[in-house]
XYZ file of C-alpha atoms in Angstrom:
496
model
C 21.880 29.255 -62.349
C 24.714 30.854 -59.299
C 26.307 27.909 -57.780
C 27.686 28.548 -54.143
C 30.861 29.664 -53.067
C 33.343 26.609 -51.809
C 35.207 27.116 -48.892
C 38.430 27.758 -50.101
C 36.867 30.558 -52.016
C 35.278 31.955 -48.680
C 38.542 32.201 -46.986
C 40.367 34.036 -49.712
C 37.797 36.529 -49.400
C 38.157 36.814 -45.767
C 41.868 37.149 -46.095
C 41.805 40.168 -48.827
C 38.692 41.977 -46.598
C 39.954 41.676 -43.159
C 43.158 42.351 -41.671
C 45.337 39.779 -39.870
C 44.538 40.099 -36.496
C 40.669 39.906 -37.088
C 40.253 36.943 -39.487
C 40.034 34.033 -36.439
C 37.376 36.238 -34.947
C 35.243 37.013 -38.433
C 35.615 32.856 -39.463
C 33.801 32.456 -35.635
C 31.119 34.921 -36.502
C 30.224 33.857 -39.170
C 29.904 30.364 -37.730
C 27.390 31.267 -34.745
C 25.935 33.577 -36.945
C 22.137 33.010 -37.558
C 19.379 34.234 -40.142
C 15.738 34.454 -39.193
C 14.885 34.128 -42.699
C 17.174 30.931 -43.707
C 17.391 28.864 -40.751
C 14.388 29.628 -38.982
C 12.208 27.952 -41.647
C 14.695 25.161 -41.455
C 15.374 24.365 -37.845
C 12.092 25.252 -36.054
C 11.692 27.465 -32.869
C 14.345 27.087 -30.760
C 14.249 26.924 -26.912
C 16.570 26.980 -24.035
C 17.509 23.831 -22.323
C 15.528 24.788 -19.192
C 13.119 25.309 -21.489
C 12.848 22.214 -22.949
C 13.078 20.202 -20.120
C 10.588 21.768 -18.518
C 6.347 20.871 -18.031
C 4.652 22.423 -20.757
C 0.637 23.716 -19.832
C -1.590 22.858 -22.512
C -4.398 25.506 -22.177
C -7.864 24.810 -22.151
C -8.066 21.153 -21.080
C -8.780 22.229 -17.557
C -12.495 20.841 -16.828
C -12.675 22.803 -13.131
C -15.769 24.898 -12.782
C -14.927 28.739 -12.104
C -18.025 29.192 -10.839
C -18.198 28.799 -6.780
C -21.906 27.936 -6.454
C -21.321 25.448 -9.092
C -17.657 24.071 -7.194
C -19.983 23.598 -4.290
C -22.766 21.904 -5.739
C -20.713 19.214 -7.159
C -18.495 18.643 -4.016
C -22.381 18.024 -2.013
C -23.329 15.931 -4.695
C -21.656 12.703 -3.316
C -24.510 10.174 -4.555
C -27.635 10.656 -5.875
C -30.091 8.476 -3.878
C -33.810 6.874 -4.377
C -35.574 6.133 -0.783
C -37.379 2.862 -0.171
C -39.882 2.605 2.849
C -42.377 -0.190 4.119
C -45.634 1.120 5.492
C -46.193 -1.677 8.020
C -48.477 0.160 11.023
C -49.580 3.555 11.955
C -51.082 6.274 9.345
C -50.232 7.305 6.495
C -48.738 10.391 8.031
C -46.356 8.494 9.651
C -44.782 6.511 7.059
C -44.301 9.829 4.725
C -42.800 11.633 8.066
C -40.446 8.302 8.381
C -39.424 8.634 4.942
C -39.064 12.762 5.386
C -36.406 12.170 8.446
C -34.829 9.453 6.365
C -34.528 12.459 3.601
C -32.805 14.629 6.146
C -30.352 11.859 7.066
C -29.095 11.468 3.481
C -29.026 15.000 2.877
C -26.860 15.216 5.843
C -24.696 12.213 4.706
C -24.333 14.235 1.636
C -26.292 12.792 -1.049
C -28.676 14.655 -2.906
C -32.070 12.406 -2.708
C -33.797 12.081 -6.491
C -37.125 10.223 -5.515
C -39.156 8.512 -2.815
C -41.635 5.570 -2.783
C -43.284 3.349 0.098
C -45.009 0.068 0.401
C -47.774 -1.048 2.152
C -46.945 -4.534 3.532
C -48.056 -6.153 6.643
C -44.554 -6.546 7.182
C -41.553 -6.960 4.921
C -40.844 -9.228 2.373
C -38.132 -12.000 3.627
C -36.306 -11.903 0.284
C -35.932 -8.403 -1.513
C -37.783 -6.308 1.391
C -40.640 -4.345 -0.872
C -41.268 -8.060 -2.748
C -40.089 -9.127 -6.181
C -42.360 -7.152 -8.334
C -41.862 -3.941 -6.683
C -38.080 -4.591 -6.883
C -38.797 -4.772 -10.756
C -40.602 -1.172 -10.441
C -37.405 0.306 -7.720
C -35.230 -0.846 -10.840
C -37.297 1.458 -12.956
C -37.240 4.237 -11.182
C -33.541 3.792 -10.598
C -33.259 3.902 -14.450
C -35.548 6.631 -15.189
C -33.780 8.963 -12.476
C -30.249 8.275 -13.234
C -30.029 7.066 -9.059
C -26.588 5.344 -8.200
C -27.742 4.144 -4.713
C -30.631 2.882 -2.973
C -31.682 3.449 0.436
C -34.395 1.725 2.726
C -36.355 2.957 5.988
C -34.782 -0.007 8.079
C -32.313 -2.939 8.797
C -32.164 -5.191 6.057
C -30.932 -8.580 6.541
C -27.527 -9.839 4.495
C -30.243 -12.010 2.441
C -32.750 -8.609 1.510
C -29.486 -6.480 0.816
C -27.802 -9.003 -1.805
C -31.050 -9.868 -3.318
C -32.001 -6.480 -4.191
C -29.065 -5.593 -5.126
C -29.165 -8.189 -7.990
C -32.380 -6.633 -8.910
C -31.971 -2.766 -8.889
C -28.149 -2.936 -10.158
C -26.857 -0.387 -8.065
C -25.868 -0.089 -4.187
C -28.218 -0.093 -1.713
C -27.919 0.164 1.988
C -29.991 0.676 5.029
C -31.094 3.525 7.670
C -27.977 1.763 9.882
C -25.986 1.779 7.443
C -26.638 5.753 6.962
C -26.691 6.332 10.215
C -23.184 5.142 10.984
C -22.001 6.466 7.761
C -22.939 9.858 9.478
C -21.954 9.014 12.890
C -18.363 8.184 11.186
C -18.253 11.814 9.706
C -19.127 13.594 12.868
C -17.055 12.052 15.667
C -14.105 13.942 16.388
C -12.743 12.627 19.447
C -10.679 9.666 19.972
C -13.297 8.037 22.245
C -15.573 8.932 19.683
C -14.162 7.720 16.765
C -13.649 4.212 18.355
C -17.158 3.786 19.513
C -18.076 4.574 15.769
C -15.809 2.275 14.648
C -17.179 -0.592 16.977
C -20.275 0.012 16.075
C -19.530 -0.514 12.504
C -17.829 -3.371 12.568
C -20.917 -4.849 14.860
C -22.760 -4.188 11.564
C -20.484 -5.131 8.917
C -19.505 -8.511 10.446
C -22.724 -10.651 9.404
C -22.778 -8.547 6.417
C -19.033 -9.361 4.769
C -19.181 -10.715 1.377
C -17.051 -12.628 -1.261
C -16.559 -12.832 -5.077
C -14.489 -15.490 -6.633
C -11.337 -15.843 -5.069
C -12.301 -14.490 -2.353
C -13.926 -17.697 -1.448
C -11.316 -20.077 -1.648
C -9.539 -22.033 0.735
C -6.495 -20.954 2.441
C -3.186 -22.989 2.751
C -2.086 -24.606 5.835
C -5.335 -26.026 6.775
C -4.465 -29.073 8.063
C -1.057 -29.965 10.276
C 1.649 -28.829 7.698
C 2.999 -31.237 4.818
C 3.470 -30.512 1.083
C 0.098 -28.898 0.203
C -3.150 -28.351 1.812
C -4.008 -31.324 4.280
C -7.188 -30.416 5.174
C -10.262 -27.748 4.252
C -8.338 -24.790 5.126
C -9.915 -21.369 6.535
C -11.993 -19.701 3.798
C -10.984 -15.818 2.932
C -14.368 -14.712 4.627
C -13.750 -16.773 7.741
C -9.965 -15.081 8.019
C -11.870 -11.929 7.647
C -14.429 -12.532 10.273
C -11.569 -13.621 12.124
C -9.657 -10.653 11.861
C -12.688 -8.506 12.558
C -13.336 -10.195 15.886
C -9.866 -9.430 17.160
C -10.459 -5.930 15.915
C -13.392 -5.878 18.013
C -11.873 -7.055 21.546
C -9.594 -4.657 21.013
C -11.900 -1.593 20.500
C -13.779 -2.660 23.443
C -10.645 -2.602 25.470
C -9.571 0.697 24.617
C -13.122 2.257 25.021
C -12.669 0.409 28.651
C -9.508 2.383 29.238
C -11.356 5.739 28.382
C -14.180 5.174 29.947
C -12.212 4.682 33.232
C -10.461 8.336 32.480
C -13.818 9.485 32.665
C -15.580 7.495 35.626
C -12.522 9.315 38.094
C -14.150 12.829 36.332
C -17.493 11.689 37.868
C -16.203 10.293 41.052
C -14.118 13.655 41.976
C -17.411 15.366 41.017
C -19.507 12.940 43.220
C -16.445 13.430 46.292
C -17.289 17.273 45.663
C -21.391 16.896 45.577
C -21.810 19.147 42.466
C -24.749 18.166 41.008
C -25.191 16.963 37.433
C -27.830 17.810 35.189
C -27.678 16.039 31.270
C -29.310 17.570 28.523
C -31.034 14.921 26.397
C -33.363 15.043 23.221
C -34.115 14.041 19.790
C -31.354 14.536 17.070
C -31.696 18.414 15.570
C -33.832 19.538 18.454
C -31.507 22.175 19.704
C -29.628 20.714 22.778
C -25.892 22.400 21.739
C -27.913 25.644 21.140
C -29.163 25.351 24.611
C -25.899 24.234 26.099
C -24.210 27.581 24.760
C -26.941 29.676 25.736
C -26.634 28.366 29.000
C -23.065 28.439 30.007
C -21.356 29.996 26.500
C -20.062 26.805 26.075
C -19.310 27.862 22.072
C -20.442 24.532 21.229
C -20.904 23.528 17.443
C -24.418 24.046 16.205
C -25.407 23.364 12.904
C -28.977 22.687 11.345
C -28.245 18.786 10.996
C -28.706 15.891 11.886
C -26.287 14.155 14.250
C -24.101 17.397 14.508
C -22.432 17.209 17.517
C -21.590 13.618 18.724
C -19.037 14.202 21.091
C -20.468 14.641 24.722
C -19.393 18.235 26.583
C -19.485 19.071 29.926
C -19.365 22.672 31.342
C -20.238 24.158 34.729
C -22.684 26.507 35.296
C -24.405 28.513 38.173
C -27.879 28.451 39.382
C -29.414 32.142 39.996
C -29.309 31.339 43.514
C -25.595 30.460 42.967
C -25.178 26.690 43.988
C -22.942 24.910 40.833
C -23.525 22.083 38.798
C -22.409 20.588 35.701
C -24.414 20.800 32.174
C -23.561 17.841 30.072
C -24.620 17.246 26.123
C -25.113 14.070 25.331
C -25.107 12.285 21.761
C -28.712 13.531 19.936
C -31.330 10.153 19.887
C -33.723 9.479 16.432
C -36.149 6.463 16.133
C -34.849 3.123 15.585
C -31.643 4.038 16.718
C -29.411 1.053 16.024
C -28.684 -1.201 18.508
C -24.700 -1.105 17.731
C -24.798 2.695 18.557
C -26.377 2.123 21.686
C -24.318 -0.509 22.809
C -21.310 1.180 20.976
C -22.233 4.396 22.964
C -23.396 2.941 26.118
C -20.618 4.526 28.095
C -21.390 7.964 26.600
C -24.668 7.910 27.550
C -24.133 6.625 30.746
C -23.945 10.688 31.676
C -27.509 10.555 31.528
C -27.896 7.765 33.724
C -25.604 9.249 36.657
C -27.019 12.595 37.076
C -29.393 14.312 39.357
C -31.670 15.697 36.492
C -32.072 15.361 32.900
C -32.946 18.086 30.809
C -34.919 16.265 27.675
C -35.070 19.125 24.912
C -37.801 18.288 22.349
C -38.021 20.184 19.005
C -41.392 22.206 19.359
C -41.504 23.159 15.186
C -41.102 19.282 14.432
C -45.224 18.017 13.193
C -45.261 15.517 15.482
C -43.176 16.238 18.735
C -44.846 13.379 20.571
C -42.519 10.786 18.435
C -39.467 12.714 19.445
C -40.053 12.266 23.332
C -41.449 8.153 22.740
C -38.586 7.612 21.105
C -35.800 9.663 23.567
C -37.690 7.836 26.470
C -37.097 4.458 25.017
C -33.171 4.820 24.571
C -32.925 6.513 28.017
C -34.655 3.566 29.366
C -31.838 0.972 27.474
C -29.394 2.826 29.676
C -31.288 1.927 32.817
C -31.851 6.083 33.620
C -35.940 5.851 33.914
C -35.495 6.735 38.048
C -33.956 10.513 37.062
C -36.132 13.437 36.893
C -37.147 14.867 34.547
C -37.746 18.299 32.955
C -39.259 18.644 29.423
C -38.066 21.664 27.340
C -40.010 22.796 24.443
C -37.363 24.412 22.080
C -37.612 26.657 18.985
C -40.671 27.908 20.535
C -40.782 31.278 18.315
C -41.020 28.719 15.320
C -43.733 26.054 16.817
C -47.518 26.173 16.133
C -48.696 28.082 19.153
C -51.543 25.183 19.323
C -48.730 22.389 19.582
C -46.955 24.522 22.550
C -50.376 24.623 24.507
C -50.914 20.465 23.671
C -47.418 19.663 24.808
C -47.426 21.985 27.887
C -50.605 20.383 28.975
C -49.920 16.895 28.554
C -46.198 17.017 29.869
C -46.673 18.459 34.041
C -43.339 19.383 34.287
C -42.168 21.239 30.847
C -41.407 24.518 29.699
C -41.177 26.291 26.602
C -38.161 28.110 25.669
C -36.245 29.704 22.300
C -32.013 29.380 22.518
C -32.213 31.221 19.653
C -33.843 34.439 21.010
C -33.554 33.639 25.013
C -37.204 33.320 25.187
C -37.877 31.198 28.811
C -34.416 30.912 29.535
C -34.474 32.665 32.738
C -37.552 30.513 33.639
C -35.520 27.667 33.076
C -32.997 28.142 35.314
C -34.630 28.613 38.024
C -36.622 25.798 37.211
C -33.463 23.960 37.200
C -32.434 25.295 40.554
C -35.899 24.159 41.969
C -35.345 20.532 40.745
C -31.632 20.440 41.562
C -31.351 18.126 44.708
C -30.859 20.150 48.100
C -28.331 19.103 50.668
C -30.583 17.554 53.684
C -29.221 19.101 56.780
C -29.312 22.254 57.963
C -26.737 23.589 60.115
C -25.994 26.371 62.173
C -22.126 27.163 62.678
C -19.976 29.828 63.670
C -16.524 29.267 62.025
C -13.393 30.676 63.240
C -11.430 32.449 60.733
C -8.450 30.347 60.583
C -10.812 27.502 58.764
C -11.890 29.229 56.065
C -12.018 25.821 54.147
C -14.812 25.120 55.814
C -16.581 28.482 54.524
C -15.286 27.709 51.119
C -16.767 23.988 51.097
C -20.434 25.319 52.389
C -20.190 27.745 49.548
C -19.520 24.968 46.938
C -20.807 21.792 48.246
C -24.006 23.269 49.878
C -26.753 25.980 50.370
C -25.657 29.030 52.051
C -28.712 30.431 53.387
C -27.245 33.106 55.517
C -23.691 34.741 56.166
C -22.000 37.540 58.370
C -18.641 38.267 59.734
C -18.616 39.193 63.144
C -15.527 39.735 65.738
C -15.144 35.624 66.560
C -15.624 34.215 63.077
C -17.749 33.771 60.484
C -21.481 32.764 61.338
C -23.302 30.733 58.511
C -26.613 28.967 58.241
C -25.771 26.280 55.325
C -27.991 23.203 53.958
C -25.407 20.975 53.370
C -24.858 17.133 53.587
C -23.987 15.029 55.769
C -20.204 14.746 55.957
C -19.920 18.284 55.612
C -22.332 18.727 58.552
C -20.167 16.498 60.811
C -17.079 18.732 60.068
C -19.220 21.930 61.244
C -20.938 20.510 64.010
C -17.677 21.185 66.815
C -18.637 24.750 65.899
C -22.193 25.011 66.251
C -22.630 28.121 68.504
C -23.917 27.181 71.983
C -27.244 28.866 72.967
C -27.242 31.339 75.617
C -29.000 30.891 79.019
């Protein structure tokens, strides 16, 4: 058995192998020396101090797919969603072509829709909606399909959504609901956003709910003193409360916009360009028209509720008078009364011009729906006295026999594609045949130092004939009255 060296022996052996001068150098080697061998297997792997205080990856506990189509999948799949309809009137045809455009809503809300089912009821039940034995057989279904949210084909009252909640176990909501819930995804302007905003506070208002605590009485209630003198002010009533003054002041700041853009429509007015609004069912192509028309560049998207935001652009007949295009917020059935109200000075473009454009989708089964249901919201806004031209889009995708049904019924309709151009031409100059025509027609011979007046015949009325001779410029206008009383000191006097 070797016992180790002590360290007085270690320095005599220093001393008798090294010379003076080195020895205070060797004793320091030899204590930052270091053996792989011995202390490796005693002190561990050894880091820097950056290193150690550093964030350490731990490989492979990542759970991010690599695989794109997959990443987008999951980022659509926002809920998975079981629809609930009540077959009240009509066919049969109609109730599953209710439920299909209730489909396409949640699809564009971005859920990913699991099942269907529908009722017949004469109308529906007062307490769960579908009744409480087909709320048993919705709960079934919920379980059986893994669904995380219910959604039914109309407005539910605060009673029908609680108590079927309590039955299925999971959320449910209504077609406002959804609606809105779009509506809130899609507005991008200020003006927009707070008319979505309105509108969902309408809703949610009669709808607010507590649990527990939030049901309790407030302090302060009555007129001060140790504790509560008094009932108090529930939670929900402070929250109604606070809603309400919400409220007044949306509605004053939509006020405020909508005065920024009645001056728009007065100086348009002061100038006599004519307006022309392009109306129509959600999804029915009125953005693809719009940028067909003028190259507006407009968002267009195969969804529902795509473009909320109205745009207005200014375009040129072929027989060059100018006018303004507008696109107005896309109509479906039922349309919730918030929205309208909500959007009432949006759609109030419709109302104050000279000719709506009502773009129905020709592919859609029943196309008939579409216009009942534009023409009731365009008569909410008081606009039934405008004219009226009925476009037939995507008619390269329509049932040829549909085109023919609609073209006869509707007198003053055309069928066009924005996709492939197909009838636009023919629409314009329908458009320019519809357009109100200045009433007077004038003669005038305009000196050349007013060329204002030229310029204002060119843009406020209907040049029929121009030429330059040696005193001015003679013109033969249809143009309206104030602009004909500005003319008449140089109507040309007829010769003897």
């Amino acid at each position: 058995m070797t016992s180790s060296s002590s360290p007085s022996q270690d320095t005599k052996r220093l001393a008798h192998d090294y010379p003076e001068g080195l020895r205070a150098d060797a004793l320091m080697e030899e204590d930052v020396a270091w053996s792989h061998e011995i202390d490796g297997e005693r002190d561990g792997e050894q880091f820097d101090r950056s290193e150690r205080a550093a964030l350490r990856r731990v490989a492979g506990l990542s759970t991010e797919l690599e695989d794109v189509t997959e990443v987008e999948y999951r980022q659509l799949r926002l809920e998975r969603v079981v629809l609930v309809g009540v077959w009240t009137s009509g066919t049969i045809q109609d109730a599953d072509n209710s439920l299909a455009e209730l489909a396409a809503l949640a699809e564009t809300a971005g859920a990913l829709v699991l099942d269907g089912v529908i009722q017949r009821r004469d109308k529906p039940d007062a307490a769960t909606y579908i009744g409480s034995g087909k709320a048993l057989e919705l709960r079934d279904i919920v379980i059986e399909t893994g669904a995380d949210t219910v959604i039914c084909d109309g407005e539910l009252s605060p009673g029908q959504l609680i108590q079927l909640e309590d039955v299925v176990k999971v959320k449910v909501i209504d077609r406002t609901a959804l609606i809105l819930d779009i509506f809130a995804q899609h507005a991008k302007s200020r003006e927009g956003k707070a008319q979505v905003a309105l509108a969902q506070m309408q809703y949610m208002l009669p709808r607010l709910r507590g649990w527990g605590q939030s049901l309790s009485r407030q302090m302060g209630g009555g007129r001060g003193g140790l504790a509560t003198r008094g009932p108090g002010e529930t939670k929900i009533e402070t929250d109604r409360r606070r809603i309400r003054e919400k409220m007044a002041k949306m509605r004053r700041e939509i006020a405020d916009m909508k005065t920024g853009r009645e001056i728009k429509r007065q100086e348009r007015r002061r100038n006599k360009v004519p307006s022309v609004a392009i109306a129509g069912y959600t999804n029915a192509g009125k953005s693809s028209l719009l940028n067909r028309l003028t190259g507006a560049g407009v968002l267009v998207e195969n969804a529902l509720f795509a473009t909320l935001d109205p745009t207005v652009r200014r375009a040129e007949t072929p027989s060059g008078r100018l006018y303004t295009l507008a696109d107005t917020v896309g109509f479906v059935r039922h349309l919730p009364h918030h929205l309208v109200e909500a959007f009432r000075s949006t759609m109030e473009e419709v109302g104050d011009s000279d000719l709506i454009v009502h773009v129905v989708d020709g592919s859609h089964p029943v196309p008939e729906e579409q216009l009942a249901a534009v023409r009731e919201v365009i008569r909410d806004v008081g606009a039934t006295d405008v004219p009226e031209i009925v476009v037939i889009n995507k008619a390269d995708a329509a049932d040829p026999l549909v085109l023919q049904r609609l073209l006869r019924v509707e007198k003053r309709s055309i069928a066009v594609s924005a996709r492939t151009g197909q009838g636009i031409e023919e629409l314009l100059t329908l458009i320019d045949n519809e357009l109100p025509r200045p009433s007077v027609e004038v003669d005038a011979l305009v000196p050349y130092t007013h060329g204002k007046l030229v310029a204002r015949a060119h843009t406020e009325g209907e040049v029929i004939s121009e030429e330059h001779t040696a005193e001015g410029t003679l013109l033969k206008v249809r143009v309206h009255e104030e602009l004909a009383a500005d003319l008449a000191p140089y109507t040309p006097t007829p010769t003897a």
